[in-house]
mmCIF file of the N, C-alpha and C atoms, coordinates in Angstrom:
data_MODEL
# 
_entry.id   MODEL 
# 
loop_
_atom_site.group_PDB 
_atom_site.id 
_atom_site.type_symbol 
_atom_site.label_atom_id 
_atom_site.label_alt_id 
_atom_site.label_comp_id 
_atom_site.label_asym_id 
_atom_site.label_entity_id 
_atom_site.label_seq_id 
_atom_site.pdbx_PDB_ins_code 
_atom_site.Cartn_x 
_atom_site.Cartn_y 
_atom_site.Cartn_z 
_atom_site.occupancy 
_atom_site.B_iso_or_equiv 
_atom_site.pdbx_formal_charge 
_atom_site.auth_seq_id 
_atom_site.auth_comp_id 
_atom_site.auth_asym_id 
_atom_site.auth_atom_id 
_atom_site.pdbx_PDB_model_num 
ATOM 1   N N  . UNK A 1 1  ? 21.085 -114.730 -42.446 1.00 0.00 ? 1  UNK A N  1 
ATOM 2   C CA . UNK A 1 1  ? 20.919 -116.139 -42.275 1.00 0.00 ? 1  UNK A CA 1 
ATOM 3   C C  . UNK A 1 1  ? 19.607 -116.352 -41.529 1.00 0.00 ? 1  UNK A C  1 
ATOM 4   N N  . UNK A 1 2  ? 18.796 -117.275 -41.993 1.00 0.00 ? 2  UNK A N  1 
ATOM 5   C CA . UNK A 1 2  ? 17.516 -117.572 -41.348 1.00 0.00 ? 2  UNK A CA 1 
ATOM 6   C C  . UNK A 1 2  ? 17.483 -119.030 -40.946 1.00 0.00 ? 2  UNK A C  1 
ATOM 7   N N  . UNK A 1 3  ? 16.896 -119.293 -39.775 1.00 0.00 ? 3  UNK A N  1 
ATOM 8   C CA . UNK A 1 3  ? 16.715 -120.661 -39.297 1.00 0.00 ? 3  UNK A CA 1 
ATOM 9   C C  . UNK A 1 3  ? 15.305 -120.807 -38.775 1.00 0.00 ? 3  UNK A C  1 
ATOM 10  N N  . UNK A 1 4  ? 14.654 -121.869 -39.167 1.00 0.00 ? 4  UNK A N  1 
ATOM 11  C CA . UNK A 1 4  ? 13.307 -122.139 -38.669 1.00 0.00 ? 4  UNK A CA 1 
ATOM 12  C C  . UNK A 1 4  ? 13.412 -122.794 -37.300 1.00 0.00 ? 4  UNK A C  1 
ATOM 13  N N  . UNK A 1 5  ? 12.574 -122.371 -36.377 1.00 0.00 ? 5  UNK A N  1 
ATOM 14  C CA . UNK A 1 5  ? 12.582 -122.935 -35.029 1.00 0.00 ? 5  UNK A CA 1 
ATOM 15  C C  . UNK A 1 5  ? 12.278 -124.427 -35.077 1.00 0.00 ? 5  UNK A C  1 
ATOM 16  N N  . UNK A 1 6  ? 11.444 -124.838 -36.016 1.00 0.00 ? 6  UNK A N  1 
ATOM 17  C CA . UNK A 1 6  ? 11.078 -126.250 -36.140 1.00 0.00 ? 6  UNK A CA 1 
ATOM 18  C C  . UNK A 1 6  ? 12.285 -127.120 -36.490 1.00 0.00 ? 6  UNK A C  1 
ATOM 19  N N  . UNK A 1 7  ? 13.327 -126.537 -37.076 1.00 0.00 ? 7  UNK A N  1 
ATOM 20  C CA . UNK A 1 7  ? 14.515 -127.294 -37.463 1.00 0.00 ? 7  UNK A CA 1 
ATOM 21  C C  . UNK A 1 7  ? 15.499 -127.497 -36.314 1.00 0.00 ? 7  UNK A C  1 
ATOM 22  N N  . UNK A 1 8  ? 15.305 -126.814 -35.192 1.00 0.00 ? 8  UNK A N  1 
ATOM 23  C CA . UNK A 1 8  ? 16.216 -126.938 -34.052 1.00 0.00 ? 8  UNK A CA 1 
ATOM 24  C C  . UNK A 1 8  ? 15.893 -128.180 -33.235 1.00 0.00 ? 8  UNK A C  1 
ATOM 25  N N  . UNK A 1 9  ? 16.945 -128.813 -32.707 1.00 0.00 ? 9  UNK A N  1 
ATOM 26  C CA . UNK A 1 9  ? 16.742 -129.995 -31.876 1.00 0.00 ? 9  UNK A CA 1 
ATOM 27  C C  . UNK A 1 9  ? 16.282 -129.576 -30.479 1.00 0.00 ? 9  UNK A C  1 
ATOM 28  N N  . UNK A 1 10 ? 15.399 -130.357 -29.899 1.00 0.00 ? 10 UNK A N  1 
ATOM 29  C CA . UNK A 1 10 ? 14.936 -130.117 -28.539 1.00 0.00 ? 10 UNK A CA 1 
ATOM 30  C C  . UNK A 1 10 ? 15.903 -130.818 -27.597 1.00 0.00 ? 10 UNK A C  1 
ATOM 31  N N  . UNK A 1 11 ? 16.372 -130.114 -26.576 1.00 0.00 ? 11 UNK A N  1 
ATOM 32  C CA . UNK A 1 11 ? 17.333 -130.674 -25.627 1.00 0.00 ? 11 UNK A CA 1 
ATOM 33  C C  . UNK A 1 11 ? 16.709 -130.740 -24.238 1.00 0.00 ? 11 UNK A C  1 
ATOM 34  N N  . UNK A 1 12 ? 17.278 -131.559 -23.383 1.00 0.00 ? 12 UNK A N  1 
ATOM 35  C CA . UNK A 1 12 ? 16.806 -131.694 -22.012 1.00 0.00 ? 12 UNK A CA 1 
ATOM 36  C C  . UNK A 1 12 ? 17.317 -130.585 -21.117 1.00 0.00 ? 12 UNK A C  1 
ATOM 37  N N  . UNK A 1 13 ? 16.955 -130.619 -19.844 1.00 0.00 ? 13 UNK A N  1 
ATOM 38  C CA . UNK A 1 13 ? 17.329 -129.574 -18.883 1.00 0.00 ? 13 UNK A CA 1 
ATOM 39  C C  . UNK A 1 13 ? 18.822 -129.537 -18.585 1.00 0.00 ? 13 UNK A C  1 
ATOM 40  N N  . UNK A 1 14 ? 19.488 -130.671 -18.626 1.00 0.00 ? 14 UNK A N  1 
ATOM 41  C CA . UNK A 1 14 ? 20.891 -130.750 -18.224 1.00 0.00 ? 14 UNK A CA 1 
ATOM 42  C C  . UNK A 1 14 ? 21.853 -130.293 -19.323 1.00 0.00 ? 14 UNK A C  1 
ATOM 43  N N  . UNK A 1 15 ? 21.358 -129.899 -20.457 1.00 0.00 ? 15 UNK A N  1 
ATOM 44  C CA . UNK A 1 15 ? 22.238 -129.499 -21.559 1.00 0.00 ? 15 UNK A CA 1 
ATOM 45  C C  . UNK A 1 15 ? 22.638 -128.035 -21.441 1.00 0.00 ? 15 UNK A C  1 
ATOM 46  N N  . UNK A 1 16 ? 23.614 -127.647 -22.226 1.00 0.00 ? 16 UNK A N  1 
ATOM 47  C CA . UNK A 1 16 ? 24.099 -126.265 -22.211 1.00 0.00 ? 16 UNK A CA 1 
ATOM 48  C C  . UNK A 1 16 ? 23.585 -125.456 -23.394 1.00 0.00 ? 16 UNK A C  1 
ATOM 49  N N  . UNK A 1 17 ? 22.612 -125.967 -24.098 1.00 0.00 ? 17 UNK A N  1 
ATOM 50  C CA . UNK A 1 17 ? 22.049 -125.233 -25.228 1.00 0.00 ? 17 UNK A CA 1 
ATOM 51  C C  . UNK A 1 17 ? 22.382 -125.888 -26.545 1.00 0.00 ? 17 UNK A C  1 
ATOM 52  N N  . UNK A 1 18 ? 21.943 -125.267 -27.607 1.00 0.00 ? 18 UNK A N  1 
ATOM 53  C CA . UNK A 1 18 ? 22.152 -125.775 -28.956 1.00 0.00 ? 18 UNK A CA 1 
ATOM 54  C C  . UNK A 1 18 ? 23.036 -124.781 -29.697 1.00 0.00 ? 18 UNK A C  1 
ATOM 55  N N  . UNK A 1 19 ? 24.104 -125.271 -30.314 1.00 0.00 ? 19 UNK A N  1 
ATOM 56  C CA . UNK A 1 19 ? 24.997 -124.411 -31.085 1.00 0.00 ? 19 UNK A CA 1 
ATOM 57  C C  . UNK A 1 19 ? 24.476 -124.347 -32.513 1.00 0.00 ? 19 UNK A C  1 
ATOM 58  N N  . UNK A 1 20 ? 24.102 -123.161 -32.959 1.00 0.00 ? 20 UNK A N  1 
ATOM 59  C CA . UNK A 1 20 ? 23.514 -122.993 -34.288 1.00 0.00 ? 20 UNK A CA 1 
ATOM 60  C C  . UNK A 1 20 ? 24.559 -122.793 -35.374 1.00 0.00 ? 20 UNK A C  1 
ATOM 61  N N  . UNK A 1 21 ? 25.588 -121.991 -35.093 1.00 0.00 ? 21 UNK A N  1 
ATOM 62  C CA . UNK A 1 21 ? 26.638 -121.720 -36.077 1.00 0.00 ? 21 UNK A CA 1 
ATOM 63  C C  . UNK A 1 21 ? 27.976 -121.599 -35.362 1.00 0.00 ? 21 UNK A C  1 
ATOM 64  N N  . UNK A 1 22 ? 29.055 -121.799 -36.104 1.00 0.00 ? 22 UNK A N  1 
ATOM 65  C CA . UNK A 1 22 ? 30.403 -121.567 -35.585 1.00 0.00 ? 22 UNK A CA 1 
ATOM 66  C C  . UNK A 1 22 ? 30.849 -120.176 -36.015 1.00 0.00 ? 22 UNK A C  1 
ATOM 67  N N  . UNK A 1 23 ? 31.367 -119.409 -35.072 1.00 0.00 ? 23 UNK A N  1 
ATOM 68  C CA . UNK A 1 23 ? 31.849 -118.063 -35.355 1.00 0.00 ? 23 UNK A CA 1 
ATOM 69  C C  . UNK A 1 23 ? 33.363 -118.074 -35.225 1.00 0.00 ? 23 UNK A C  1 
ATOM 70  N N  . UNK A 1 24 ? 34.057 -117.484 -36.202 1.00 0.00 ? 24 UNK A N  1 
ATOM 71  C CA . UNK A 1 24 ? 35.517 -117.424 -36.168 1.00 0.00 ? 24 UNK A CA 1 
ATOM 72  C C  . UNK A 1 24 ? 35.979 -116.486 -35.059 1.00 0.00 ? 24 UNK A C  1 
ATOM 73  N N  . UNK A 1 25 ? 37.267 -116.524 -34.747 1.00 0.00 ? 25 UNK A N  1 
ATOM 74  C CA . UNK A 1 25 ? 37.840 -115.800 -33.606 1.00 0.00 ? 25 UNK A CA 1 
ATOM 75  C C  . UNK A 1 25 ? 37.463 -114.327 -33.535 1.00 0.00 ? 25 UNK A C  1 
ATOM 76  N N  . UNK A 1 26 ? 37.640 -113.576 -34.607 1.00 0.00 ? 26 UNK A N  1 
ATOM 77  C CA . UNK A 1 26 ? 37.410 -112.129 -34.569 1.00 0.00 ? 26 UNK A CA 1 
ATOM 78  C C  . UNK A 1 26 ? 36.015 -111.719 -35.021 1.00 0.00 ? 26 UNK A C  1 
ATOM 79  N N  . UNK A 1 27 ? 35.162 -112.666 -35.375 1.00 0.00 ? 27 UNK A N  1 
ATOM 80  C CA . UNK A 1 27 ? 33.807 -112.355 -35.821 1.00 0.00 ? 27 UNK A CA 1 
ATOM 81  C C  . UNK A 1 27 ? 32.873 -112.209 -34.628 1.00 0.00 ? 27 UNK A C  1 
ATOM 82  N N  . UNK A 1 28 ? 31.804 -111.464 -34.819 1.00 0.00 ? 28 UNK A N  1 
ATOM 83  C CA . UNK A 1 28 ? 30.795 -111.316 -33.771 1.00 0.00 ? 28 UNK A CA 1 
ATOM 84  C C  . UNK A 1 28 ? 29.426 -111.159 -34.419 1.00 0.00 ? 28 UNK A C  1 
ATOM 85  N N  . UNK A 1 29 ? 28.390 -111.333 -33.624 1.00 0.00 ? 29 UNK A N  1 
ATOM 86  C CA . UNK A 1 29 ? 27.016 -111.198 -34.108 1.00 0.00 ? 29 UNK A CA 1 
ATOM 87  C C  . UNK A 1 29 ? 26.594 -109.749 -33.938 1.00 0.00 ? 29 UNK A C  1 
ATOM 88  N N  . UNK A 1 30 ? 26.090 -109.142 -35.005 1.00 0.00 ? 30 UNK A N  1 
ATOM 89  C CA . UNK A 1 30 ? 25.679 -107.737 -34.965 1.00 0.00 ? 30 UNK A CA 1 
ATOM 90  C C  . UNK A 1 30 ? 24.258 -107.593 -34.449 1.00 0.00 ? 30 UNK A C  1 
ATOM 91  N N  . UNK A 1 31 ? 23.361 -108.503 -34.832 1.00 0.00 ? 31 UNK A N  1 
ATOM 92  C CA . UNK A 1 31 ? 21.967 -108.393 -34.413 1.00 0.00 ? 31 UNK A CA 1 
ATOM 93  C C  . UNK A 1 31 ? 21.264 -109.735 -34.570 1.00 0.00 ? 31 UNK A C  1 
ATOM 94  N N  . UNK A 1 32 ? 20.233 -109.910 -33.770 1.00 0.00 ? 32 UNK A N  1 
ATOM 95  C CA . UNK A 1 32 ? 19.377 -111.089 -33.851 1.00 0.00 ? 32 UNK A CA 1 
ATOM 96  C C  . UNK A 1 32 ? 17.943 -110.591 -33.849 1.00 0.00 ? 32 UNK A C  1 
ATOM 97  N N  . UNK A 1 33 ? 17.119 -111.142 -34.718 1.00 0.00 ? 33 UNK A N  1 
ATOM 98  C CA . UNK A 1 33 ? 15.725 -110.710 -34.792 1.00 0.00 ? 33 UNK A CA 1 
ATOM 99  C C  . UNK A 1 33 ? 14.817 -111.909 -34.992 1.00 0.00 ? 33 UNK A C  1 
ATOM 100 N N  . UNK A 1 34 ? 13.665 -111.852 -34.379 1.00 0.00 ? 34 UNK A N  1 
ATOM 101 C CA . UNK A 1 34 ? 12.642 -112.875 -34.560 1.00 0.00 ? 34 UNK A CA 1 
ATOM 102 C C  . UNK A 1 34 ? 11.713 -112.393 -35.668 1.00 0.00 ? 34 UNK A C  1 
ATOM 103 N N  . UNK A 1 35 ? 11.543 -113.210 -36.706 1.00 0.00 ? 35 UNK A N  1 
ATOM 104 C CA . UNK A 1 35 ? 10.673 -112.841 -37.823 1.00 0.00 ? 35 UNK A CA 1 
ATOM 105 C C  . UNK A 1 35 ? 9.621  -113.910 -38.026 1.00 0.00 ? 35 UNK A C  1 
ATOM 106 N N  . UNK A 1 36 ? 8.490  -113.505 -38.574 1.00 0.00 ? 36 UNK A N  1 
ATOM 107 C CA . UNK A 1 36 ? 7.425  -114.448 -38.869 1.00 0.00 ? 36 UNK A CA 1 
ATOM 108 C C  . UNK A 1 36 ? 7.781  -115.273 -40.090 1.00 0.00 ? 36 UNK A C  1 
ATOM 109 N N  . UNK A 1 37 ? 7.167  -116.425 -40.208 1.00 0.00 ? 37 UNK A N  1 
ATOM 110 C CA . UNK A 1 37 ? 7.407  -117.309 -41.348 1.00 0.00 ? 37 UNK A CA 1 
ATOM 111 C C  . UNK A 1 37 ? 6.955  -116.621 -42.630 1.00 0.00 ? 37 UNK A C  1 
ATOM 112 N N  . UNK A 1 38 ? 7.763  -116.730 -43.684 1.00 0.00 ? 38 UNK A N  1 
ATOM 113 C CA . UNK A 1 38 ? 7.431  -116.155 -44.979 1.00 0.00 ? 38 UNK A CA 1 
ATOM 114 C C  . UNK A 1 38 ? 7.423  -117.256 -46.023 1.00 0.00 ? 38 UNK A C  1 
ATOM 115 N N  . UNK A 1 39 ? 6.669  -117.044 -47.086 1.00 0.00 ? 39 UNK A N  1 
ATOM 116 C CA . UNK A 1 39 ? 6.666  -117.989 -48.193 1.00 0.00 ? 39 UNK A CA 1 
ATOM 117 C C  . UNK A 1 39 ? 8.009  -117.938 -48.909 1.00 0.00 ? 39 UNK A C  1 
ATOM 118 N N  . UNK A 1 40 ? 8.362  -119.026 -49.582 1.00 0.00 ? 40 UNK A N  1 
ATOM 119 C CA . UNK A 1 40 ? 9.631  -119.098 -50.306 1.00 0.00 ? 40 UNK A CA 1 
ATOM 120 C C  . UNK A 1 40 ? 9.752  -117.995 -51.353 1.00 0.00 ? 40 UNK A C  1 
ATOM 121 N N  . UNK A 1 41 ? 8.668  -117.659 -52.048 1.00 0.00 ? 41 UNK A N  1 
ATOM 122 C CA . UNK A 1 41 ? 8.716  -116.628 -53.080 1.00 0.00 ? 41 UNK A CA 1 
ATOM 123 C C  . UNK A 1 41 ? 9.078  -115.276 -52.489 1.00 0.00 ? 41 UNK A C  1 
ATOM 124 N N  . UNK A 1 42 ? 8.524  -114.942 -51.324 1.00 0.00 ? 42 UNK A N  1 
ATOM 125 C CA . UNK A 1 42 ? 8.812  -113.661 -50.684 1.00 0.00 ? 42 UNK A CA 1 
ATOM 126 C C  . UNK A 1 42 ? 10.269 -113.588 -50.265 1.00 0.00 ? 42 UNK A C  1 
ATOM 127 N N  . UNK A 1 43 ? 10.809 -114.681 -49.744 1.00 0.00 ? 43 UNK A N  1 
ATOM 128 C CA . UNK A 1 43 ? 12.199 -114.705 -49.298 1.00 0.00 ? 43 UNK A CA 1 
ATOM 129 C C  . UNK A 1 43 ? 13.132 -114.495 -50.486 1.00 0.00 ? 43 UNK A C  1 
ATOM 130 N N  . UNK A 1 44 ? 12.865 -115.136 -51.620 1.00 0.00 ? 44 UNK A N  1 
ATOM 131 C CA . UNK A 1 44 ? 13.706 -114.976 -52.803 1.00 0.00 ? 44 UNK A CA 1 
ATOM 132 C C  . UNK A 1 44 ? 13.718 -113.535 -53.279 1.00 0.00 ? 44 UNK A C  1 
ATOM 133 N N  . UNK A 1 45 ? 12.573 -112.854 -53.264 1.00 0.00 ? 45 UNK A N  1 
ATOM 134 C CA . UNK A 1 45 ? 12.508 -111.463 -53.708 1.00 0.00 ? 45 UNK A CA 1 
ATOM 135 C C  . UNK A 1 45 ? 13.352 -110.575 -52.817 1.00 0.00 ? 45 UNK A C  1 
ATOM 136 N N  . UNK A 1 46 ? 13.295 -110.788 -51.514 1.00 0.00 ? 46 UNK A N  1 
ATOM 137 C CA . UNK A 1 46 ? 14.064 -109.969 -50.582 1.00 0.00 ? 46 UNK A CA 1 
ATOM 138 C C  . UNK A 1 46 ? 15.549 -110.263 -50.729 1.00 0.00 ? 46 UNK A C  1 
ATOM 139 N N  . UNK A 1 47 ? 15.932 -111.524 -50.906 1.00 0.00 ? 47 UNK A N  1 
ATOM 140 C CA . UNK A 1 47 ? 17.337 -111.871 -51.068 1.00 0.00 ? 47 UNK A CA 1 
ATOM 141 C C  . UNK A 1 47 ? 17.916 -111.243 -52.325 1.00 0.00 ? 47 UNK A C  1 
ATOM 142 N N  . UNK A 1 48 ? 17.138 -111.192 -53.390 1.00 0.00 ? 48 UNK A N  1 
ATOM 143 C CA . UNK A 1 48 ? 17.608 -110.579 -54.632 1.00 0.00 ? 48 UNK A CA 1 
ATOM 144 C C  . UNK A 1 48 ? 17.629 -109.060 -54.542 1.00 0.00 ? 48 UNK A C  1 
ATOM 145 N N  . UNK A 1 49 ? 16.937 -108.496 -53.586 1.00 0.00 ? 49 UNK A N  1 
ATOM 146 C CA . UNK A 1 49 ? 16.918 -107.059 -53.388 1.00 0.00 ? 49 UNK A CA 1 
ATOM 147 C C  . UNK A 1 49 ? 15.923 -106.326 -54.262 1.00 0.00 ? 49 UNK A C  1 
ATOM 148 N N  . UNK A 1 50 ? 15.263 -107.002 -55.172 1.00 0.00 ? 50 UNK A N  1 
ATOM 149 C CA . UNK A 1 50 ? 14.357 -106.313 -56.087 1.00 0.00 ? 50 UNK A CA 1 
ATOM 150 C C  . UNK A 1 50 ? 13.162 -105.734 -55.355 1.00 0.00 ? 50 UNK A C  1 
ATOM 151 N N  . UNK A 1 51 ? 12.582 -106.466 -54.456 1.00 0.00 ? 51 UNK A N  1 
ATOM 152 C CA . UNK A 1 51 ? 11.379 -106.009 -53.761 1.00 0.00 ? 51 UNK A CA 1 
ATOM 153 C C  . UNK A 1 51 ? 11.685 -104.794 -52.893 1.00 0.00 ? 51 UNK A C  1 
ATOM 154 N N  . UNK A 1 52 ? 12.776 -104.827 -52.156 1.00 0.00 ? 52 UNK A N  1 
ATOM 155 C CA . UNK A 1 52 ? 13.132 -103.729 -51.257 1.00 0.00 ? 52 UNK A CA 1 
ATOM 156 C C  . UNK A 1 52 ? 13.453 -102.471 -52.061 1.00 0.00 ? 52 UNK A C  1 
ATOM 157 N N  . UNK A 1 53 ? 14.268 -102.590 -53.103 1.00 0.00 ? 53 UNK A N  1 
ATOM 158 C CA . UNK A 1 53 ? 14.653 -101.427 -53.900 1.00 0.00 ? 53 UNK A CA 1 
ATOM 159 C C  . UNK A 1 53 ? 13.446 -100.793 -54.575 1.00 0.00 ? 53 UNK A C  1 
ATOM 160 N N  . UNK A 1 54 ? 12.564 -101.598 -55.137 1.00 0.00 ? 54 UNK A N  1 
ATOM 161 C CA . UNK A 1 54 ? 11.388 -101.062 -55.815 1.00 0.00 ? 54 UNK A CA 1 
ATOM 162 C C  . UNK A 1 54 ? 10.474 -100.341 -54.844 1.00 0.00 ? 54 UNK A C  1 
ATOM 163 N N  . UNK A 1 55 ? 10.284 -100.881 -53.643 1.00 0.00 ? 55 UNK A N  1 
ATOM 164 C CA . UNK A 1 55 ? 9.435  -100.220 -52.656 1.00 0.00 ? 55 UNK A CA 1 
ATOM 165 C C  . UNK A 1 55 ? 10.020 -98.882  -52.255 1.00 0.00 ? 55 UNK A C  1 
ATOM 166 N N  . UNK A 1 56 ? 11.323 -98.806  -52.064 1.00 0.00 ? 56 UNK A N  1 
ATOM 167 C CA . UNK A 1 56 ? 11.957 -97.550  -51.682 1.00 0.00 ? 56 UNK A CA 1 
ATOM 168 C C  . UNK A 1 56 ? 11.799 -96.511  -52.776 1.00 0.00 ? 56 UNK A C  1 
ATOM 169 N N  . UNK A 1 57 ? 11.970 -96.915  -54.029 1.00 0.00 ? 57 UNK A N  1 
ATOM 170 C CA . UNK A 1 57 ? 11.817 -95.976  -55.131 1.00 0.00 ? 57 UNK A CA 1 
ATOM 171 C C  . UNK A 1 57 ? 10.386 -95.471  -55.216 1.00 0.00 ? 57 UNK A C  1 
ATOM 172 N N  . UNK A 1 58 ? 9.417  -96.364  -55.032 1.00 0.00 ? 58 UNK A N  1 
ATOM 173 C CA . UNK A 1 58 ? 8.015  -95.957  -55.085 1.00 0.00 ? 58 UNK A CA 1 
ATOM 174 C C  . UNK A 1 58 ? 7.686  -95.011  -53.942 1.00 0.00 ? 58 UNK A C  1 
ATOM 175 N N  . UNK A 1 59 ? 8.192  -95.293  -52.739 1.00 0.00 ? 59 UNK A N  1 
ATOM 176 C CA . UNK A 1 59 ? 7.939  -94.425  -51.590 1.00 0.00 ? 59 UNK A CA 1 
ATOM 177 C C  . UNK A 1 59 ? 8.544  -93.049  -51.811 1.00 0.00 ? 59 UNK A C  1 
ATOM 178 N N  . UNK A 1 60 ? 9.761  -92.989  -52.345 1.00 0.00 ? 60 UNK A N  1 
ATOM 179 C CA . UNK A 1 60 ? 10.401 -91.702  -52.610 1.00 0.00 ? 60 UNK A CA 1 
ATOM 180 C C  . UNK A 1 60 ? 9.615  -90.910  -53.644 1.00 0.00 ? 60 UNK A C  1 
ATOM 181 N N  . UNK A 1 61 ? 9.135  -91.572  -54.688 1.00 0.00 ? 61 UNK A N  1 
ATOM 182 C CA . UNK A 1 61 ? 8.347  -90.886  -55.715 1.00 0.00 ? 61 UNK A CA 1 
ATOM 183 C C  . UNK A 1 61 ? 7.045  -90.347  -55.139 1.00 0.00 ? 61 UNK A C  1 
ATOM 184 N N  . UNK A 1 62 ? 6.391  -91.116  -54.273 1.00 0.00 ? 62 UNK A N  1 
ATOM 185 C CA . UNK A 1 62 ? 5.145  -90.665  -53.649 1.00 0.00 ? 62 UNK A CA 1 
ATOM 186 C C  . UNK A 1 62 ? 5.392  -89.479  -52.736 1.00 0.00 ? 62 UNK A C  1 
ATOM 187 N N  . UNK A 1 63 ? 6.492  -89.501  -51.966 1.00 0.00 ? 63 UNK A N  1 
ATOM 188 C CA . UNK A 1 63 ? 6.810  -88.392  -51.076 1.00 0.00 ? 63 UNK A CA 1 
ATOM 189 C C  . UNK A 1 63 ? 7.078  -87.124  -51.881 1.00 0.00 ? 63 UNK A C  1 
ATOM 190 N N  . UNK A 1 64 ? 7.838  -87.256  -52.963 1.00 0.00 ? 64 UNK A N  1 
ATOM 191 C CA . UNK A 1 64 ? 8.138  -86.093  -53.804 1.00 0.00 ? 64 UNK A CA 1 
ATOM 192 C C  . UNK A 1 64 ? 6.874  -85.529  -54.432 1.00 0.00 ? 64 UNK A C  1 
ATOM 193 N N  . UNK A 1 65 ? 5.970  -86.383  -54.876 1.00 0.00 ? 65 UNK A N  1 
ATOM 194 C CA . UNK A 1 65 ? 4.712  -85.941  -55.474 1.00 0.00 ? 65 UNK A CA 1 
ATOM 195 C C  . UNK A 1 65 ? 3.869  -85.205  -54.443 1.00 0.00 ? 65 UNK A C  1 
ATOM 196 N N  . UNK A 1 66 ? 3.795  -85.755  -53.230 1.00 0.00 ? 66 UNK A N  1 
ATOM 197 C CA . UNK A 1 66 ? 3.019  -85.117  -52.166 1.00 0.00 ? 66 UNK A CA 1 
ATOM 198 C C  . UNK A 1 66 ? 3.604  -83.761  -51.796 1.00 0.00 ? 66 UNK A C  1 
ATOM 199 N N  . UNK A 1 67 ? 4.923  -83.643  -51.750 1.00 0.00 ? 67 UNK A N  1 
ATOM 200 C CA . UNK A 1 67 ? 5.554  -82.376  -51.402 1.00 0.00 ? 67 UNK A CA 1 
ATOM 201 C C  . UNK A 1 67 ? 5.316  -81.340  -52.499 1.00 0.00 ? 67 UNK A C  1 
ATOM 202 N N  . UNK A 1 68 ? 5.345  -81.768  -53.753 1.00 0.00 ? 68 UNK A N  1 
ATOM 203 C CA . UNK A 1 68 ? 5.127  -80.844  -54.867 1.00 0.00 ? 68 UNK A CA 1 
ATOM 204 C C  . UNK A 1 68 ? 3.695  -80.329  -54.894 1.00 0.00 ? 68 UNK A C  1 
ATOM 205 N N  . UNK A 1 69 ? 2.739  -81.145  -54.452 1.00 0.00 ? 69 UNK A N  1 
ATOM 206 C CA . UNK A 1 69 ? 1.336  -80.741  -54.444 1.00 0.00 ? 69 UNK A CA 1 
ATOM 207 C C  . UNK A 1 69 ? 1.056  -79.727  -53.349 1.00 0.00 ? 69 UNK A C  1 
ATOM 208 N N  . UNK A 1 70 ? 1.830  -79.746  -52.282 1.00 0.00 ? 70 UNK A N  1 
ATOM 209 C CA . UNK A 1 70 ? 1.612  -78.807  -51.172 1.00 0.00 ? 70 UNK A CA 1 
ATOM 210 C C  . UNK A 1 70 ? 2.132  -77.472  -51.570 1.00 0.00 ? 70 UNK A C  1 
# 
């Protein structure tokens, strides 16, 4: 799930923060990461998994080629 900082409401000092999502009783957050803004096209490729899978396959092929040459 991604949220743009610009979409968050600004609150005053006396508030207790901004609630971004509701979490069910037994659910928990595994990780939080700050990422740079990406274009819509890049986000779609990553969501579909095509970009990540293709890069991994290319990296594995390059590593195997380099090992065979040694």
